[in-house]
Amino acid sequence: MSFVSKIKQLAIATSLLLATTAVFAQQREDALVLYRQGNFARAIKVCEQELVTNANDSKKLIDSYCVLCWSLIRNKQYAEAEQRANEARRINANEIRIIEALGEARFYQGKNNPALEMFQLYVANAPMSASDYGWSYYYMGEIYVRQDRFEHADIAYSMAVHIDPQKALFWTRCGYAREMAKSYQSALEAYTKALSLDASQTDAARGRDRCQARLR
Protein backbone atom coordinates (compact mmCIF):
# COMPACT_ATOMS: atom_id res chain seq x y z
CA MET A 1 0.00 0.00 0.00
CA SER A 2 1.39 3.37 -0.99
CA PHE A 3 2.06 6.15 1.50
CA VAL A 4 -0.70 8.24 -0.08
CA SER A 5 -3.21 5.38 0.32
CA LYS A 6 -2.29 4.99 3.97
CA ILE A 7 -2.82 8.70 4.54
CA LYS A 8 -6.23 8.49 2.87
CA GLN A 9 -7.24 5.53 5.02
CA LEU A 10 -6.10 7.34 8.16
CA ALA A 11 -8.11 10.41 7.14
CA ILE A 12 -11.22 8.30 6.53
CA ALA A 13 -10.81 6.53 9.90
CA THR A 14 -10.35 9.84 11.68
CA SER A 15 -13.44 11.27 10.01
CA LEU A 16 -15.52 8.26 11.03
CA LEU A 17 -14.27 8.55 14.62
CA LEU A 18 -15.11 12.25 14.75
CA ALA A 19 -18.53 11.62 13.22
CA THR A 20 -19.27 8.89 15.76
CA THR A 21 -18.15 11.13 18.62
CA ALA A 22 -20.32 13.94 17.28
CA VAL A 23 -23.35 11.62 17.12
CA PHE A 24 -22.89 10.57 20.76
CA ALA A 25 -22.34 14.18 21.85
CA GLN A 26 -25.46 15.28 20.00
CA GLN A 27 -27.46 12.47 21.56
CA ARG A 28 -26.33 13.56 25.04
CA GLU A 29 -27.14 17.16 24.26
CA ASP A 30 -30.51 16.20 22.86
CA ALA A 31 -31.50 14.56 26.17
CA LEU A 32 -30.92 17.83 27.99
CA VAL A 33 -32.68 19.81 25.27
CA LEU A 34 -35.65 17.46 25.41
CA TYR A 35 -35.78 17.84 29.18
CA ARG A 36 -35.72 21.63 28.93
CA GLN A 37 -38.47 21.47 26.33
CA GLY A 38 -40.64 19.45 28.70
CA ASN A 39 -40.44 16.29 26.60
CA PHE A 40 -39.58 14.13 29.59
CA ALA A 41 -40.60 10.73 28.19
CA ARG A 42 -38.29 11.11 25.18
CA ALA A 43 -35.50 12.47 27.35
CA ILE A 44 -35.76 9.36 29.51
CA LYS A 45 -35.39 7.10 26.46
CA VAL A 46 -32.34 8.99 25.21
CA CYS A 47 -30.73 8.84 28.65
CA GLU A 48 -31.35 5.09 28.88
CA GLN A 49 -29.47 4.68 25.59
CA GLU A 50 -26.65 6.85 26.90
CA LEU A 51 -26.27 4.67 30.00
CA VAL A 52 -25.32 1.82 27.67
CA THR A 53 -23.14 3.96 25.40
CA ASN A 54 -21.31 5.64 28.27
CA ALA A 55 -20.95 2.55 30.47
CA ASN A 56 -17.17 2.85 30.64
CA ASP A 57 -16.99 6.61 31.10
CA SER A 58 -17.99 7.54 34.65
CA LYS A 59 -18.20 11.29 33.99
CA LYS A 60 -20.49 10.92 30.98
CA LEU A 61 -22.44 8.27 32.82
CA ILE A 62 -23.14 10.63 35.73
CA ASP A 63 -24.23 13.37 33.32
CA SER A 64 -26.70 10.94 31.75
CA TYR A 65 -27.97 9.85 35.16
CA CYS A 66 -28.55 13.49 36.13
CA VAL A 67 -30.77 14.24 33.13
CA LEU A 68 -32.48 10.87 33.57
CA CYS A 69 -33.33 11.56 37.21
CA TRP A 70 -34.55 15.09 36.47
CA SER A 71 -36.75 13.79 33.67
CA LEU A 72 -38.18 10.96 35.78
CA ILE A 73 -39.04 13.42 38.56
CA ARG A 74 -40.76 15.83 36.19
CA ASN A 75 -42.58 12.86 34.67
CA LYS A 76 -43.77 11.97 38.21
CA GLN A 77 -41.92 8.63 38.19
CA TYR A 78 -40.60 9.24 41.66
CA ALA A 79 -39.82 5.69 42.77
CA GLU A 80 -37.81 5.03 39.62
CA ALA A 81 -36.03 8.37 40.00
CA GLU A 82 -35.01 7.34 43.52
CA GLN A 83 -33.77 3.98 42.25
CA ARG A 84 -31.73 5.56 39.45
CA ALA A 85 -30.28 8.21 41.76
CA ASN A 86 -29.14 5.48 44.14
CA GLU A 87 -27.49 3.71 41.18
CA ALA A 88 -25.70 6.92 40.28
CA ARG A 89 -24.49 7.42 43.84
CA ARG A 90 -22.78 4.05 43.67
CA ILE A 91 -20.68 5.58 40.90
CA ASN A 92 -20.16 8.95 42.57
CA ALA A 93 -21.67 9.43 46.02
CA ASN A 94 -20.64 13.08 46.14
CA GLU A 95 -22.28 14.31 42.92
CA ILE A 96 -24.41 17.21 44.17
CA ARG A 97 -26.83 17.10 41.22
CA ILE A 98 -27.71 13.50 42.04
CA ILE A 99 -27.94 14.26 45.77
CA GLU A 100 -30.49 17.01 45.09
CA ALA A 101 -32.46 14.82 42.67
CA LEU A 102 -32.57 12.02 45.24
CA GLY A 103 -33.91 14.50 47.78
CA GLU A 104 -36.70 15.51 45.40
CA ALA A 105 -37.55 11.91 44.50
CA ARG A 106 -37.89 11.03 48.17
CA PHE A 107 -39.78 14.25 48.97
CA TYR A 108 -42.50 13.52 46.43
CA GLN A 109 -42.95 10.02 47.86
CA GLY A 110 -43.47 11.45 51.34
CA LYS A 111 -40.14 10.10 52.63
CA ASN A 112 -39.57 13.16 54.75
CA ASN A 113 -36.51 12.41 56.85
CA PRO A 114 -34.56 10.63 54.08
CA ALA A 115 -35.36 13.55 51.76
CA LEU A 116 -34.33 16.08 54.40
CA GLU A 117 -31.01 14.27 54.80
CA MET A 118 -30.29 14.71 51.08
CA PHE A 119 -31.25 18.39 50.99
CA GLN A 120 -29.08 19.10 54.02
CA LEU A 121 -26.19 17.27 52.37
CA TYR A 122 -26.77 19.25 49.19
CA VAL A 123 -26.71 22.71 50.82
CA ALA A 124 -23.64 21.71 52.83
CA ASN A 125 -21.69 20.91 49.66
CA ALA A 126 -23.17 22.90 46.75
CA PRO A 127 -22.12 26.49 46.01
CA MET A 128 -24.78 29.05 46.90
CA SER A 129 -24.85 30.02 43.21
CA ALA A 130 -26.12 26.54 42.26
CA SER A 131 -29.53 26.64 40.58
CA ASP A 132 -31.16 24.31 43.12
CA TYR A 133 -29.73 25.92 46.26
CA GLY A 134 -32.79 28.01 47.09
CA TRP A 135 -35.14 25.21 46.08
CA SER A 136 -33.44 22.83 48.49
CA TYR A 137 -34.22 25.15 51.39
CA TYR A 138 -37.78 25.44 50.06
CA TYR A 139 -38.18 21.65 50.10
CA MET A 140 -36.70 21.54 53.59
CA GLY A 141 -39.30 24.08 54.66
CA GLU A 142 -42.07 21.99 53.12
CA ILE A 143 -40.88 18.93 55.02
CA TYR A 144 -40.85 20.84 58.32
CA VAL A 145 -44.40 22.07 57.61
CA ARG A 146 -45.48 18.47 57.07
CA GLN A 147 -43.99 17.69 60.46
CA ASP A 148 -45.62 20.74 62.15
CA ARG A 149 -42.15 22.12 62.93
CA PHE A 150 -43.07 25.64 61.91
CA GLU A 151 -40.15 27.50 63.46
CA HIS A 152 -37.75 25.20 61.58
CA ALA A 153 -39.81 25.78 58.45
CA ASP A 154 -39.52 29.55 58.94
CA ILE A 155 -35.73 29.25 59.11
CA ALA A 156 -35.60 27.14 55.95
CA TYR A 157 -37.96 29.39 53.97
CA SER A 158 -36.11 32.48 55.22
CA MET A 159 -32.93 31.03 53.73
CA ALA A 160 -34.79 30.35 50.48
CA VAL A 161 -35.98 33.95 50.17
CA HIS A 162 -32.53 35.24 51.12
CA ILE A 163 -31.04 33.26 48.24
CA ASP A 164 -33.81 34.04 45.76
CA PRO A 165 -35.75 37.09 46.97
CA GLN A 166 -37.66 37.41 43.69
CA LYS A 167 -39.57 34.14 44.00
CA ALA A 168 -43.11 34.87 45.21
CA LEU A 169 -43.79 31.23 46.11
CA PHE A 170 -40.93 31.20 48.60
CA TRP A 171 -42.30 34.32 50.32
CA THR A 172 -45.82 32.85 50.41
CA ARG A 173 -44.64 29.69 52.12
CA CYS A 174 -42.42 31.70 54.45
CA GLY A 175 -45.49 33.69 55.44
CA TYR A 176 -47.44 30.50 56.09
CA ALA A 177 -44.75 29.04 58.35
CA ARG A 178 -44.59 32.28 60.32
CA GLU A 179 -48.37 32.42 60.59
CA MET A 180 -48.51 28.86 61.90
CA ALA A 181 -45.82 29.81 64.43
CA LYS A 182 -48.12 32.70 65.49
CA SER A 183 -45.62 35.34 64.32
CA TYR A 184 -48.39 37.29 62.62
CA GLN A 185 -46.57 40.56 61.95
CA SER A 186 -43.61 38.89 60.22
CA ALA A 187 -46.03 36.58 58.40
CA LEU A 188 -47.93 39.62 57.13
CA GLU A 189 -44.67 41.12 55.87
CA ALA A 190 -43.83 37.92 53.99
CA TYR A 191 -47.30 37.64 52.45
CA THR A 192 -47.17 41.32 51.42
CA LYS A 193 -43.79 40.79 49.77
CA ALA A 194 -45.14 37.75 47.89
CA LEU A 195 -48.06 39.80 46.55
CA SER A 196 -45.77 42.64 45.50
CA LEU A 197 -43.91 40.13 43.34
CA ASP A 198 -46.98 38.28 42.06
CA ALA A 199 -50.46 39.64 42.72
CA SER A 200 -51.99 36.32 41.62
CA GLN A 201 -50.67 34.50 44.71
CA THR A 202 -54.09 33.68 46.17
CA ASP A 203 -52.62 31.80 49.15
CA ALA A 204 -50.62 34.91 50.03
CA ALA A 205 -53.72 37.11 49.71
CA ARG A 206 -55.72 34.85 52.01
CA GLY A 207 -52.84 34.66 54.47
CA ARG A 208 -52.45 38.44 54.46
CA ASP A 209 -56.15 38.83 55.26
CA ARG A 210 -55.95 36.31 58.10
CA CYS A 211 -52.92 38.01 59.62
CA GLN A 212 -54.46 41.47 59.32
CA ALA A 213 -57.54 40.18 61.17
CA ARG A 214 -55.33 38.72 63.90
CA LEU A 215 -53.45 41.99 64.34
CA ARG A 216 -56.53 44.23 64.60
XYZ file of C-alpha atoms in Angstrom:
216
model
C 0.000 0.000 0.000
C 1.388 3.370 -0.986
C 2.061 6.155 1.505
C -0.701 8.245 -0.075
C -3.209 5.381 0.323
C -2.289 4.988 3.973
C -2.817 8.703 4.543
C -6.227 8.494 2.867
C -7.236 5.530 5.016
C -6.098 7.337 8.156
C -8.107 10.412 7.142
C -11.215 8.300 6.535
C -10.813 6.526 9.904
C -10.346 9.840 11.679
C -13.441 11.272 10.005
C -15.516 8.257 11.035
C -14.272 8.554 14.625
C -15.109 12.250 14.753
C -18.532 11.619 13.222
C -19.275 8.885 15.765
C -18.153 11.130 18.619
C -20.319 13.937 17.285
C -23.354 11.624 17.120
C -22.889 10.572 20.756
C -22.337 14.178 21.849
C -25.457 15.278 19.997
C -27.456 12.466 21.557
C -26.329 13.559 25.035
C -27.137 17.163 24.259
C -30.511 16.195 22.861
C -31.499 14.563 26.169
C -30.921 17.827 27.985
C -32.678 19.813 25.267
C -35.654 17.456 25.414
C -35.776 17.844 29.184
C -35.719 21.626 28.935
C -38.469 21.471 26.326
C -40.635 19.454 28.698
C -40.445 16.290 26.604
C -39.585 14.130 29.587
C -40.595 10.729 28.188
C -38.294 11.113 25.179
C -35.500 12.474 27.348
C -35.756 9.363 29.513
C -35.388 7.104 26.464
C -32.336 8.995 25.209
C -30.735 8.836 28.651
C -31.352 5.092 28.879
C -29.474 4.681 25.591
C -26.649 6.849 26.901
C -26.266 4.673 29.997
C -25.318 1.818 27.673
C -23.142 3.956 25.396
C -21.309 5.643 28.274
C -20.954 2.550 30.465
C -17.168 2.854 30.638
C -16.990 6.610 31.100
C -17.994 7.543 34.648
C -18.199 11.293 33.987
C -20.492 10.925 30.980
C -22.439 8.271 32.823
C -23.140 10.633 35.732
C -24.233 13.375 33.324
C -26.696 10.945 31.751
C -27.973 9.850 35.158
C -28.550 13.492 36.127
C -30.772 14.242 33.135
C -32.484 10.872 33.566
C -33.331 11.563 37.214
C -34.546 15.085 36.471
C -36.747 13.786 33.670
C -38.175 10.961 35.784
C -39.043 13.416 38.563
C -40.757 15.830 36.190
C -42.582 12.855 34.673
C -43.765 11.966 38.208
C -41.923 8.629 38.192
C -40.597 9.239 41.665
C -39.817 5.686 42.773
C -37.810 5.025 39.619
C -36.031 8.369 40.000
C -35.007 7.339 43.515
C -33.768 3.978 42.252
C -31.728 5.561 39.449
C -30.279 8.213 41.758
C -29.142 5.482 44.136
C -27.493 3.712 41.183
C -25.699 6.922 40.276
C -24.490 7.424 43.842
C -22.785 4.050 43.667
C -20.679 5.578 40.895
C -20.156 8.955 42.574
C -21.670 9.428 46.021
C -20.644 13.084 46.138
C -22.284 14.312 42.918
C -24.409 17.209 44.167
C -26.833 17.098 41.216
C -27.708 13.496 42.044
C -27.940 14.261 45.771
C -30.487 17.006 45.095
C -32.456 14.823 42.674
C -32.569 12.018 45.238
C -33.906 14.499 47.780
C -36.695 15.509 45.403
C -37.549 11.913 44.504
C -37.894 11.029 48.173
C -39.783 14.245 48.968
C -42.504 13.519 46.426
C -42.948 10.023 47.856
C -43.468 11.449 51.335
C -40.143 10.099 52.626
C -39.573 13.162 54.750
C -36.512 12.407 56.852
C -34.561 10.632 54.082
C -35.364 13.546 51.760
C -34.331 16.077 54.400
C -31.013 14.272 54.795
C -30.288 14.710 51.085
C -31.249 18.392 50.991
C -29.079 19.098 54.022
C -26.192 17.268 52.367
C -26.767 19.249 49.186
C -26.713 22.713 50.816
C -23.640 21.711 52.827
C -21.693 20.913 49.657
C -23.167 22.899 46.751
C -22.122 26.489 46.009
C -24.778 29.051 46.899
C -24.849 30.021 43.211
C -26.124 26.542 42.264
C -29.526 26.645 40.577
C -31.159 24.307 43.117
C -29.728 25.916 46.261
C -32.795 28.009 47.094
C -35.138 25.212 46.081
C -33.435 22.828 48.485
C -34.225 25.154 51.389
C -37.784 25.437 50.055
C -38.184 21.647 50.102
C -36.702 21.536 53.593
C -39.300 24.084 54.661
C -42.071 21.991 53.121
C -40.881 18.927 55.024
C -40.848 20.844 58.317
C -44.400 22.071 57.610
C -45.483 18.466 57.067
C -43.988 17.688 60.463
C -45.621 20.741 62.147
C -42.152 22.120 62.926
C -43.072 25.643 61.911
C -40.146 27.497 63.465
C -37.747 25.199 61.581
C -39.809 25.780 58.453
C -39.518 29.551 58.944
C -35.725 29.253 59.111
C -35.603 27.145 55.949
C -37.956 29.393 53.972
C -36.105 32.477 55.215
C -32.931 31.027 53.726
C -34.791 30.353 50.475
C -35.979 33.955 50.174
C -32.534 35.237 51.117
C -31.037 33.256 48.243
C -33.807 34.035 45.765
C -35.750 37.090 46.965
C -37.663 37.414 43.685
C -39.565 34.140 44.000
C -43.110 34.867 45.214
C -43.793 31.229 46.106
C -40.933 31.204 48.604
C -42.301 34.324 50.319
C -45.822 32.852 50.414
C -44.640 29.690 52.121
C -42.417 31.697 54.448
C -45.491 33.692 55.443
C -47.442 30.499 56.086
C -44.749 29.037 58.353
C -44.588 32.279 60.324
C -48.367 32.420 60.587
C -48.511 28.859 61.899
C -45.822 29.813 64.434
C -48.117 32.696 65.487
C -45.620 35.336 64.316
C -48.389 37.293 62.625
C -46.565 40.557 61.946
C -43.607 38.885 60.216
C -46.032 36.581 58.404
C -47.929 39.622 57.133
C -44.669 41.118 55.871
C -43.830 37.922 53.986
C -47.297 37.642 52.447
C -47.174 41.315 51.423
C -43.788 40.791 49.774
C -45.144 37.755 47.891
C -48.060 39.800 46.549
C -45.768 42.636 45.505
C -43.910 40.130 43.342
C -46.977 38.278 42.064
C -50.465 39.637 42.723
C -51.988 36.320 41.617
C -50.672 34.500 44.709
C -54.089 33.679 46.165
C -52.625 31.803 49.145
C -50.624 34.910 50.028
C -53.719 37.110 49.709
C -55.719 34.848 52.014
C -52.844 34.660 54.468
C -52.452 38.440 54.458
C -56.149 38.830 55.260
C -55.945 36.309 58.101
C -52.922 38.013 59.620
C -54.456 41.474 59.320
C -57.539 40.176 61.165
C -55.329 38.720 63.902
C -53.448 41.993 64.337
C -56.530 44.230 64.602
